[in-house]
Coordinates of C-alpha atoms and ligand atoms in Angstrom, one line a residue:
M1205 CA 52.8 37.9 -47.1
N1206 CA 50.0 36.4 -45.1
D1207 CA 50.2 35.5 -41.4
Y1208 CA 50.7 31.8 -42.3
M1209 CA 53.7 32.5 -44.4
I1210 CA 55.2 34.8 -41.8
Y1211 CA 54.8 32.0 -39.3
R1212 CA 56.3 29.5 -41.5
L1213 CA 59.3 31.8 -42.3
A1214 CA 59.8 32.4 -38.7
L1215 CA 59.9 28.7 -37.9
K1216 CA 62.3 28.2 -40.7
N1217 CA 64.7 30.8 -39.5
G1218 CA 64.5 29.3 -36.0
M1219 CA 62.8 32.4 -34.7
K1220 CA 59.9 32.5 -32.4
P1221 CA 56.8 32.8 -34.5
P1222 CA 55.0 36.1 -33.9
E1223 CA 51.9 35.8 -31.6
K1224 CA 48.7 35.7 -32.9
K1225 CA 46.8 39.0 -32.4
K1226 CA 43.9 38.5 -30.0
P1227 CA 40.7 40.0 -31.2
G1228 CA 39.8 43.0 -29.1
K1229 CA 37.2 42.6 -26.4
I1230 CA 33.9 44.4 -27.0
A1231 CA 32.6 46.2 -24.1
R1232 CA 29.3 45.1 -22.8
F1233 CA 28.4 48.5 -21.7
S1234 CA 29.3 52.0 -22.8
K1235 CA 31.5 54.0 -20.4
K1236 CA 28.5 56.1 -19.5
R1237 CA 26.3 53.0 -18.8
Q1238 CA 29.2 51.5 -16.7
R1239 CA 29.2 54.7 -14.5
A1240 CA 25.5 54.5 -14.1
N1241 CA 25.6 50.8 -13.3
R1242 CA 28.1 51.5 -10.5
E1243 CA 26.0 54.4 -9.1
Y1244 CA 23.0 52.0 -9.2
A1245 CA 24.8 49.2 -7.5
E1246 CA 25.8 51.6 -4.6
K1247 CA 22.5 53.3 -4.3
S1248 CA 20.3 50.2 -4.5
R1249 CA 22.2 47.9 -2.2
P1250 CA 20.9 49.3 1.1
L1251 CA 17.3 49.0 -0.3
W1252 CA 17.3 45.3 -0.8
I1253 CA 20.0 43.8 1.5
G1254 CA 18.3 42.1 4.4
K1255 CA 14.9 43.0 3.0
H1256 CA 12.0 40.7 2.3
C1257 CA 11.0 40.1 -1.3
A1258 CA 8.1 42.5 -2.0
I1259 CA 6.7 40.5 -4.9
S1260 CA 6.1 37.1 -3.3
A1261 CA 5.0 35.5 -6.4
P1262 CA 4.3 31.8 -6.5
G1263 CA 7.7 30.0 -5.7
C1264 CA 9.2 33.1 -4.0
T1265 CA 12.3 32.4 -2.0
G1266 CA 11.6 35.1 0.6
T1267 CA 14.8 37.2 0.8
A1268 CA 15.3 39.9 -1.6
Q1269 CA 18.4 39.5 -3.8
G1270 CA 18.3 42.5 -5.8
I1271 CA 16.0 45.2 -7.4
H1272 CA 13.2 44.5 -9.6
H1273 CA 12.6 47.5 -12.1
K1274 CA 9.0 48.0 -12.6
K1275 CA 9.6 49.9 -15.7
G1276 CA 12.7 47.9 -16.8
K1277 CA 16.1 49.4 -17.1
S1278 CA 16.5 50.1 -20.8
S1279 CA 17.6 53.6 -20.1
I1280 CA 20.0 55.2 -17.6
E1281 CA 17.1 57.3 -16.3
L1282 CA 14.9 54.2 -15.7
L1283 CA 17.8 52.2 -14.1
L1284 CA 18.2 54.9 -11.5
D1285 CA 14.7 56.0 -10.9
E1286 CA 13.9 54.8 -7.3
R1287 CA 10.2 55.3 -7.8
Y1288 CA 10.2 52.0 -9.9
W1289 CA 12.3 49.9 -7.6
I1290 CA 11.0 47.0 -5.7
P1291 CA 13.2 44.7 -3.6
A1292 CA 12.8 41.2 -5.0
C1293 CA 14.3 37.7 -5.0
N1294 CA 15.8 36.4 -8.2
H1295 CA 12.9 34.1 -8.6
C1296 CA 10.2 36.8 -8.5
N1297 CA 12.4 39.0 -10.8
T1298 CA 12.3 36.3 -13.4
W1299 CA 8.7 35.6 -12.7
C1300 CA 7.9 39.2 -13.7
E1301 CA 9.6 38.6 -17.0
I1302 CA 7.9 35.3 -17.8
F1303 CA 4.4 36.5 -16.7
P1304 CA 4.4 40.1 -17.7
A1305 CA 0.5 40.3 -17.8
E1306 CA 0.3 38.9 -14.3
A1307 CA 3.0 41.1 -13.0
E1308 CA 1.3 44.2 -14.5
K1309 CA -2.0 43.2 -13.0
E1310 CA -0.3 43.0 -9.5
G1311 CA 1.4 46.3 -10.1
F1312 CA 4.9 45.0 -10.4
K1313 CA 5.3 46.0 -13.9
I1314 CA 4.4 49.2 -15.8
S1315 CA 4.6 49.1 -19.6
R1316 CA 7.6 51.2 -20.9
L1317 CA 5.2 52.6 -23.5
K1318 CA 2.8 54.0 -20.9
K1319 CA 3.5 57.4 -19.4
Ligands
ZN909 ZN1 10.2 36.7 -4.3

């Protein structure tokens, strides 16, 4: 019997129809990455809170709002590697993504492929 038939039968018998099963949530990050993200958040906070944006791209809002990752954060090693951290405002962080060539020229971006 399919779900619809079970539902109809339940109604007919004056029973509460069974609740529809909700699809399971898919985790955005693996457990390992979740732990790394937490570690990163704790470690990085003092490095940008109250600091000036170190990128100062055109349109910079001045105050750092987070960390820009010179080498991206595609791996846990890169996420946590403080050598590649730059305090940055959200605007400049986005600017580096939109203008990767300029960002690289200014030293705010290192290609992941380069050693
Ligand atoms: Zn900025």
